[in-house]
Amino acid sequence: MEPERQDLLEELRKGALPRHVAIVMDGNGRWAKARGLPRTAGHKQGVETVREIVRMTRQLDIPVLTIFAFSTENWSRPQYEVDALMRLMVDAIIKEVPELHANGVRLRFIGDLSRLNRDLTQAVEKAHATTRDNRILTLNVAVNYGGRAEITRAARLLAQRAVEGKLEPASIREKDVADVLYTAGQPDVDLLIRTGGDKRISNFLLFQCAYAEFVVPSIYWPDFDRYQYYLALKEFQGRQRRFGGLGEEDARG
Ligand code: IPE
Ligand code: IPE
Ligand code: MG
């Protein structure tokens, strides 16, 4: 979508927009392979896509975007690829934070950050400190993130409170669990996009995606663009969400 395609943004604004979009940015390696390039070239190009998608999310006033950058399982990749991904994240943070901050984006890195190297830890801490009071868009970047690890951590936190006598186990509600997830205080995921064509969740936001609408374009992440995003949002707007109940027409009997 070209910048002048404001009409497409306007069209989207006429329908209900998701309050939280989550994206599994998949297909970088295959994108590179198809061009005879190293996999890391795909990751590098993928950063360009992130910039455009964040911009458009902000232009549409969608308040929360979560992107999957590195999973708890991705450590099993070759060391050079892991190293390249970590370096790319450091570079991207340093390069992008000024514009993100100027545009009111609050950056939040979610996952077990204790395993990140020193450079990335420093970049993450600085990005958090710089953007913490921004309110236009919350951009969660999932790094060393796993949905199961997140839920396990939540169980640990609640158990600790119970042991300390601050929480009655029988009184624990879903909201109490939600409140100890990394996404505490944020709306559930309305739209989950996974590029690359695979139709699986790969341990992403398991709790938050309970009623998310899935859109799975077959295009690889580096080729995903504003127009593809528009198409995904249009598809979302065409869905009938029922949350276990009945659709409007059927409910009338
Ligand atoms: C997604 O692209 C990025 C990360 C998992 C870090 P992949 O690297 O998984 O690309 P494919 O799926 O092998 O094409
Ligand atoms: C999911 O992609 C993780 C990220 C995009 C960071 P993967 O490529 O790791 O997922 P699988 O291995 O195909 O399930
Ligand atoms: Mg993949």
mmCIF file of C-alpha atoms and ligand atoms in Angstrom:
data_model
loop_
_atom_site.group_PDB
_atom_site.id
_atom_site.type_symbol
_atom_site.label_atom_id
_atom_site.label_comp_id
_atom_site.label_asym_id
_atom_site.label_seq_id
_atom_site.Cartn_x
_atom_site.Cartn_y
_atom_site.Cartn_z
ATOM 1 C CA MET A 1 0.000 0.000 0.000
ATOM 2 C CA GLU A 2 1.434 3.334 -0.999
ATOM 3 C CA PRO A 3 1.376 6.250 1.430
ATOM 4 C CA GLU A 4 -1.302 7.872 -0.729
ATOM 5 C CA ARG A 5 -3.645 4.958 -0.165
ATOM 6 C CA GLN A 6 -5.241 6.786 2.736
ATOM 7 C CA ASP A 7 -8.549 5.600 1.318
ATOM 8 C CA LEU A 8 -7.755 2.048 2.430
ATOM 9 C CA LEU A 9 -7.008 3.213 5.956
ATOM 10 C CA GLU A 10 -10.261 5.183 5.956
ATOM 11 C CA GLU A 11 -12.126 2.121 4.751
ATOM 12 C CA LEU A 12 -10.701 0.055 7.620
ATOM 13 C CA ARG A 13 -11.613 2.728 10.147
ATOM 14 C CA LYS A 14 -15.285 2.377 9.161
ATOM 15 C CA GLY A 15 -15.353 -1.169 10.551
ATOM 16 C CA ALA A 16 -14.453 -2.520 13.964
ATOM 17 C CA LEU A 17 -10.703 -2.727 14.351
ATOM 18 C CA PRO A 18 -8.941 -5.181 16.636
ATOM 19 C CA ARG A 19 -7.712 -3.781 19.927
ATOM 20 C CA HIS A 20 -4.802 -6.192 20.001
ATOM 21 C CA VAL A 21 -3.044 -7.640 16.956
ATOM 22 C CA ALA A 22 -0.454 -10.385 17.434
ATOM 23 C CA ILE A 23 1.879 -11.528 14.675
ATOM 24 C CA VAL A 24 4.001 -14.660 14.236
ATOM 25 C CA MET A 25 6.539 -13.236 11.816
ATOM 26 C CA ASP A 26 7.433 -16.452 10.017
ATOM 27 C CA GLY A 27 9.116 -17.287 6.719
ATOM 28 C CA ASN A 28 12.298 -15.209 6.845
ATOM 29 C CA GLY A 29 14.498 -18.230 6.169
ATOM 30 C CA ARG A 30 12.415 -19.465 3.252
ATOM 31 C CA TRP A 31 12.275 -15.959 1.785
ATOM 32 C CA ALA A 32 16.076 -15.830 1.792
ATOM 33 C CA LYS A 33 16.497 -19.368 0.490
ATOM 34 C CA ALA A 34 14.243 -18.628 -2.470
ATOM 35 C CA ARG A 35 16.666 -15.853 -3.410
ATOM 36 C CA GLY A 36 19.852 -17.849 -2.851
ATOM 37 C CA LEU A 37 20.664 -15.701 0.190
ATOM 38 C CA PRO A 38 21.693 -16.740 3.717
ATOM 39 C CA ARG A 39 18.807 -17.089 6.180
ATOM 40 C CA THR A 40 20.090 -14.089 8.099
ATOM 41 C CA ALA A 41 19.382 -11.884 5.062
ATOM 42 C CA GLY A 42 15.733 -12.818 5.512
ATOM 43 C CA HIS A 43 15.782 -11.751 9.143
ATOM 44 C CA LYS A 44 17.383 -8.450 8.156
ATOM 45 C CA GLN A 45 14.716 -7.780 5.552
ATOM 46 C CA GLY A 46 12.089 -8.767 8.114
ATOM 47 C CA VAL A 47 13.042 -5.783 10.265
ATOM 48 C CA GLU A 48 11.964 -3.501 7.393
ATOM 49 C CA THR A 49 8.554 -5.137 7.416
ATOM 50 C CA VAL A 50 8.248 -4.588 11.162
ATOM 51 C CA ARG A 51 8.774 -0.848 10.703
ATOM 52 C CA GLU A 52 5.965 -0.521 8.150
ATOM 53 C CA ILE A 53 3.530 -2.663 10.113
ATOM 54 C CA VAL A 54 4.145 -0.734 13.325
ATOM 55 C CA ARG A 55 3.543 2.539 11.468
ATOM 56 C CA MET A 56 0.287 1.353 10.019
ATOM 57 C CA THR A 57 -0.884 -0.033 13.359
ATOM 58 C CA ARG A 58 -0.316 3.386 14.852
ATOM 59 C CA GLN A 59 -2.068 5.170 11.988
ATOM 60 C CA LEU A 60 -5.109 2.988 12.595
ATOM 61 C CA ASP A 61 -5.116 3.734 16.338
ATOM 62 C CA ILE A 62 -4.893 0.051 17.215
ATOM 63 C CA PRO A 63 -3.651 0.243 20.816
ATOM 64 C CA VAL A 64 -1.643 -2.998 21.181
ATOM 65 C CA LEU A 65 0.598 -4.927 18.785
ATOM 66 C CA THR A 66 2.594 -7.989 19.844
ATOM 67 C CA ILE A 67 5.247 -9.427 17.541
ATOM 68 C CA PHE A 68 6.999 -12.774 17.982
ATOM 69 C CA ALA A 69 10.718 -12.164 17.478
ATOM 70 C CA PHE A 70 12.352 -15.151 19.188
ATOM 71 C CA SER A 71 10.801 -18.156 20.882
ATOM 72 C CA THR A 72 12.041 -20.235 23.807
ATOM 73 C CA GLU A 73 12.506 -22.997 21.209
ATOM 74 C CA ASN A 74 14.533 -20.882 18.773
ATOM 75 C CA TRP A 75 17.699 -21.394 20.879
ATOM 76 C CA SER A 76 17.917 -24.786 19.181
ATOM 77 C CA ARG A 77 18.917 -23.120 15.901
ATOM 78 C CA PRO A 78 22.579 -22.987 14.807
ATOM 79 C CA GLN A 79 24.604 -20.670 17.022
ATOM 80 C CA TYR A 80 25.482 -18.305 14.163
ATOM 81 C CA GLU A 81 21.802 -17.749 13.411
ATOM 82 C CA VAL A 82 20.974 -17.147 17.086
ATOM 83 C CA ASP A 83 23.888 -14.693 17.308
ATOM 84 C CA ALA A 84 22.777 -12.894 14.146
ATOM 85 C CA LEU A 85 19.220 -12.571 15.451
ATOM 86 C CA MET A 86 20.409 -11.124 18.758
ATOM 87 C CA ARG A 87 22.650 -8.620 16.990
ATOM 88 C CA LEU A 88 19.866 -7.624 14.627
ATOM 89 C CA MET A 89 17.571 -6.937 17.558
ATOM 90 C CA VAL A 90 20.157 -4.751 19.264
ATOM 91 C CA ASP A 91 20.739 -2.778 16.039
ATOM 92 C CA ALA A 92 17.024 -2.439 15.354
ATOM 93 C CA ILE A 93 16.278 -1.193 18.872
ATOM 94 C CA ILE A 94 19.023 1.412 18.776
ATOM 95 C CA LYS A 95 17.983 2.574 15.313
ATOM 96 C CA GLU A 96 14.212 2.586 15.789
ATOM 97 C CA VAL A 97 13.653 3.840 19.325
ATOM 98 C CA PRO A 98 13.927 7.561 18.456
ATOM 99 C CA GLU A 99 11.128 7.412 15.875
ATOM 100 C CA LEU A 100 9.031 5.076 18.015
ATOM 101 C CA HIS A 101 9.395 7.371 20.984
ATOM 102 C CA ALA A 102 8.605 10.473 18.920
ATOM 103 C CA ASN A 103 5.415 8.773 17.811
ATOM 104 C CA GLY A 104 4.220 7.800 21.269
ATOM 105 C CA VAL A 105 5.026 4.086 21.056
ATOM 106 C CA ARG A 106 5.685 2.268 24.316
ATOM 107 C CA LEU A 107 8.074 -0.637 23.767
ATOM 108 C CA ARG A 108 7.777 -3.660 26.002
ATOM 109 C CA PHE A 109 9.932 -6.750 25.632
ATOM 110 C CA ILE A 110 8.136 -9.807 26.929
ATOM 111 C CA GLY A 111 9.610 -13.213 27.725
ATOM 112 C CA ASP A 112 12.390 -14.456 29.964
ATOM 113 C CA LEU A 113 14.819 -11.600 29.442
ATOM 114 C CA SER A 114 17.340 -12.996 31.947
ATOM 115 C CA ARG A 115 18.921 -15.150 29.254
ATOM 116 C CA LEU A 116 19.659 -12.295 26.867
ATOM 117 C CA ASN A 117 23.242 -11.187 26.365
ATOM 118 C CA ARG A 118 24.595 -7.974 27.828
ATOM 119 C CA ASP A 119 24.228 -5.833 24.695
ATOM 120 C CA LEU A 120 20.617 -6.810 24.180
ATOM 121 C CA THR A 121 19.808 -6.421 27.865
ATOM 122 C CA GLN A 122 21.219 -2.898 27.813
ATOM 123 C CA ALA A 123 19.323 -1.967 24.651
ATOM 124 C CA VAL A 124 16.082 -3.385 26.075
ATOM 125 C CA GLU A 125 16.456 -1.565 29.383
ATOM 126 C CA LYS A 126 17.147 1.711 27.627
ATOM 127 C CA ALA A 127 14.160 1.272 25.299
ATOM 128 C CA HIS A 128 11.903 0.517 28.277
ATOM 129 C CA ALA A 129 13.125 3.550 30.203
ATOM 130 C CA THR A 130 12.803 5.896 27.212
ATOM 131 C CA THR A 131 9.322 4.876 26.098
ATOM 132 C CA ARG A 132 7.635 3.811 29.330
ATOM 133 C CA ASP A 133 5.211 6.744 29.532
ATOM 134 C CA ASN A 134 4.077 6.622 25.902
ATOM 135 C CA ARG A 135 0.434 5.810 25.396
ATOM 136 C CA ILE A 136 -0.408 5.866 21.677
ATOM 137 C CA LEU A 137 0.598 2.276 20.926
ATOM 138 C CA THR A 138 2.014 -0.488 23.093
ATOM 139 C CA LEU A 139 4.417 -2.603 21.059
ATOM 140 C CA ASN A 140 5.199 -5.894 22.803
ATOM 141 C CA VAL A 141 8.220 -7.652 21.346
ATOM 142 C CA ALA A 142 8.296 -11.304 22.403
ATOM 143 C CA VAL A 143 11.899 -12.418 22.918
ATOM 144 C CA ASN A 144 12.828 -15.727 24.533
ATOM 145 C CA TYR A 145 9.089 -15.987 24.879
ATOM 146 C CA GLY A 146 7.023 -19.163 25.190
ATOM 147 C CA GLY A 147 3.334 -19.314 26.047
ATOM 148 C CA ARG A 148 3.800 -22.338 28.279
ATOM 149 C CA ALA A 149 6.741 -20.728 30.060
ATOM 150 C CA GLU A 150 4.605 -17.623 30.608
ATOM 151 C CA ILE A 151 1.716 -19.601 32.106
ATOM 152 C CA THR A 152 4.124 -21.642 34.234
ATOM 153 C CA ARG A 153 5.650 -18.424 35.520
ATOM 154 C CA ALA A 154 2.178 -17.117 36.313
ATOM 155 C CA ALA A 155 1.452 -20.292 38.323
ATOM 156 C CA ARG A 156 4.690 -19.792 40.213
ATOM 157 C CA LEU A 157 3.859 -16.159 41.048
ATOM 158 C CA LEU A 158 0.365 -17.035 42.272
ATOM 159 C CA ALA A 159 1.640 -20.003 44.301
ATOM 160 C CA GLN A 160 4.187 -17.745 45.956
ATOM 161 C CA ARG A 161 1.451 -15.303 46.959
ATOM 162 C CA ALA A 162 -0.616 -18.157 48.350
ATOM 163 C CA VAL A 163 2.317 -19.414 50.401
ATOM 164 C CA GLU A 164 2.776 -15.905 51.779
ATOM 165 C CA GLY A 165 -0.865 -15.921 52.821
ATOM 166 C CA LYS A 166 -1.784 -13.075 50.467
ATOM 167 C CA LEU A 167 -3.980 -15.142 48.189
ATOM 168 C CA GLU A 168 -6.624 -17.789 48.788
ATOM 169 C CA PRO A 169 -6.205 -20.587 46.178
ATOM 170 C CA ALA A 170 -9.973 -21.183 45.974
ATOM 171 C CA SER A 171 -10.523 -17.535 45.093
ATOM 172 C CA ILE A 172 -8.190 -17.463 42.065
ATOM 173 C CA ARG A 173 -10.095 -16.303 38.995
ATOM 174 C CA GLU A 174 -9.104 -16.117 35.322
ATOM 175 C CA LYS A 175 -8.486 -12.413 35.777
ATOM 176 C CA ASP A 176 -5.938 -13.138 38.519
ATOM 177 C CA VAL A 177 -4.018 -15.322 36.082
ATOM 178 C CA ALA A 178 -4.281 -12.705 33.325
ATOM 179 C CA ASP A 179 -2.925 -10.126 35.744
ATOM 180 C CA VAL A 180 0.342 -12.004 36.240
ATOM 181 C CA LEU A 181 1.002 -12.563 32.548
ATOM 182 C CA TYR A 182 3.415 -10.289 30.684
ATOM 183 C CA THR A 183 0.384 -8.690 29.010
ATOM 184 C CA ALA A 184 -1.318 -7.715 32.297
ATOM 185 C CA GLY A 185 -3.766 -4.893 31.766
ATOM 186 C CA GLN A 186 -3.844 -5.303 27.983
ATOM 187 C CA PRO A 187 -6.835 -6.551 25.978
ATOM 188 C CA ASP A 188 -6.915 -10.159 24.742
ATOM 189 C CA VAL A 189 -5.637 -10.785 21.231
ATOM 190 C CA ASP A 190 -8.416 -10.101 18.705
ATOM 191 C CA LEU A 191 -6.462 -10.903 15.563
ATOM 192 C CA LEU A 192 -3.562 -13.326 15.207
ATOM 193 C CA ILE A 193 -1.649 -13.162 11.943
ATOM 194 C CA ARG A 194 0.893 -15.818 11.023
ATOM 195 C CA THR A 195 2.793 -15.307 7.796
ATOM 196 C CA GLY A 196 4.586 -18.095 5.942
ATOM 197 C CA GLY A 197 1.517 -20.282 5.484
ATOM 198 C CA ASP A 198 1.845 -22.615 8.467
ATOM 199 C CA LYS A 199 -1.316 -22.971 10.495
ATOM 200 C CA ARG A 200 0.002 -23.417 13.996
ATOM 201 C CA ILE A 201 0.468 -21.283 17.089
ATOM 202 C CA SER A 202 4.037 -22.395 17.948
ATOM 203 C CA ASN A 203 3.689 -21.570 21.667
ATOM 204 C CA PHE A 204 2.672 -17.939 21.146
ATOM 205 C CA LEU A 205 0.295 -16.148 23.559
ATOM 206 C CA LEU A 206 -1.595 -19.326 24.440
ATOM 207 C CA PHE A 207 -3.737 -17.725 27.150
ATOM 208 C CA GLN A 208 -4.347 -14.421 25.362
ATOM 209 C CA CYS A 209 -5.393 -16.003 22.040
ATOM 210 C CA ALA A 210 -8.332 -17.967 23.495
ATOM 211 C CA TYR A 211 -10.800 -16.254 21.119
ATOM 212 C CA ALA A 212 -8.459 -14.660 18.608
ATOM 213 C CA GLU A 213 -9.356 -14.729 14.925
ATOM 214 C CA PHE A 214 -6.578 -16.377 12.880
ATOM 215 C CA VAL A 215 -5.421 -15.072 9.519
ATOM 216 C CA VAL A 216 -2.606 -17.046 7.878
ATOM 217 C CA PRO A 217 -1.330 -15.477 4.656
ATOM 218 C CA SER A 218 1.028 -17.780 2.773
ATOM 219 C CA ILE A 219 3.359 -14.884 1.998
ATOM 220 C CA TYR A 220 6.724 -14.795 3.810
ATOM 221 C CA TRP A 221 7.256 -12.124 6.473
ATOM 222 C CA PRO A 222 9.789 -10.031 4.469
ATOM 223 C CA ASP A 223 7.160 -9.746 1.693
ATOM 224 C CA PHE A 224 4.327 -8.863 4.040
ATOM 225 C CA ASP A 225 3.479 -5.200 3.543
ATOM 226 C CA ARG A 226 0.875 -2.554 4.284
ATOM 227 C CA TYR A 227 -1.454 -3.907 1.632
ATOM 228 C CA GLN A 228 -1.179 -7.448 3.007
ATOM 229 C CA TYR A 229 -1.915 -6.052 6.440
ATOM 230 C CA TYR A 230 -4.938 -4.245 5.033
ATOM 231 C CA LEU A 231 -6.165 -7.557 3.583
ATOM 232 C CA ALA A 232 -5.715 -9.323 6.935
ATOM 233 C CA LEU A 233 -7.644 -6.583 8.731
ATOM 234 C CA LYS A 234 -10.404 -6.715 6.093
ATOM 235 C CA GLU A 235 -10.631 -10.450 6.623
ATOM 236 C CA PHE A 236 -10.913 -9.871 10.361
ATOM 237 C CA GLN A 237 -13.718 -7.373 9.791
ATOM 238 C CA GLY A 238 -15.597 -9.953 7.747
ATOM 239 C CA ARG A 239 -15.535 -12.549 10.527
ATOM 240 C CA GLN A 240 -18.444 -13.214 12.816
ATOM 241 C CA ARG A 241 -17.168 -13.638 16.350
ATOM 242 C CA ARG A 242 -19.357 -15.636 18.670
ATOM 243 C CA PHE A 243 -17.298 -16.322 21.799
ATOM 244 C CA GLY A 244 -19.211 -19.536 22.355
ATOM 245 C CA GLY A 245 -22.591 -17.865 22.044
ATOM 246 C CA LEU A 246 -24.836 -17.458 19.022
ATOM 247 C CA GLY A 247 -24.485 -15.070 16.120
ATOM 248 C CA GLU A 248 -26.784 -12.057 16.120
ATOM 249 C CA GLU A 249 -29.305 -13.560 13.690
ATOM 250 C CA ASP A 250 -29.527 -16.950 15.395
ATOM 251 C CA ALA A 251 -29.855 -15.336 18.807
ATOM 252 C CA ARG A 252 -33.091 -13.680 17.617
ATOM 253 C CA GLY A 253 -34.459 -17.207 17.099
HETATM 254 C C1 IPE B 1 10.853 -16.394 11.554
HETATM 255 O O1 IPE B 1 11.398 -16.856 10.368
HETATM 256 C C2 IPE B 1 11.848 -15.673 12.415
HETATM 257 C C3 IPE B 1 12.271 -16.424 13.607
HETATM 258 C C4 IPE B 1 11.786 -17.563 13.984
HETATM 259 C C5 IPE B 1 13.299 -15.810 14.416
HETATM 260 P P1 IPE B 1 12.092 -18.276 10.271
HETATM 261 O O2 IPE B 1 13.537 -18.108 10.544
HETATM 262 O O3 IPE B 1 11.387 -19.259 11.124
HETATM 263 O O4 IPE B 1 11.872 -18.606 8.737
HETATM 264 P P2 IPE B 1 11.448 -19.997 8.114
HETATM 265 O O5 IPE B 1 10.183 -20.429 8.803
HETATM 266 O O6 IPE B 1 12.578 -20.954 8.379
HETATM 267 O O7 IPE B 1 11.253 -19.714 6.677
HETATM 268 C C1 IPE B 2 7.677 -19.064 15.439
HETATM 269 O O1 IPE B 2 8.296 -19.453 14.267
HETATM 270 C C2 IPE B 2 8.597 -18.189 16.246
HETATM 271 C C3 IPE B 2 8.872 -16.865 15.691
HETATM 272 C C4 IPE B 2 8.343 -16.352 14.622
HETATM 273 C C5 IPE B 2 9.786 -16.067 16.452
HETATM 274 P P1 IPE B 2 9.112 -20.826 14.159
HETATM 275 O O2 IPE B 2 9.663 -20.874 12.788
HETATM 276 O O3 IPE B 2 10.070 -20.928 15.265
HETATM 277 O O4 IPE B 2 7.958 -21.902 14.376
HETATM 278 P P2 IPE B 2 7.904 -23.430 13.921
HETATM 279 O O5 IPE B 2 9.220 -24.047 14.281
HETATM 280 O O6 IPE B 2 7.672 -23.441 12.457
HETATM 281 O O7 IPE B 2 6.739 -23.996 14.665
HETATM 282 MG MG MG B 3 9.824 -20.530 10.842
#
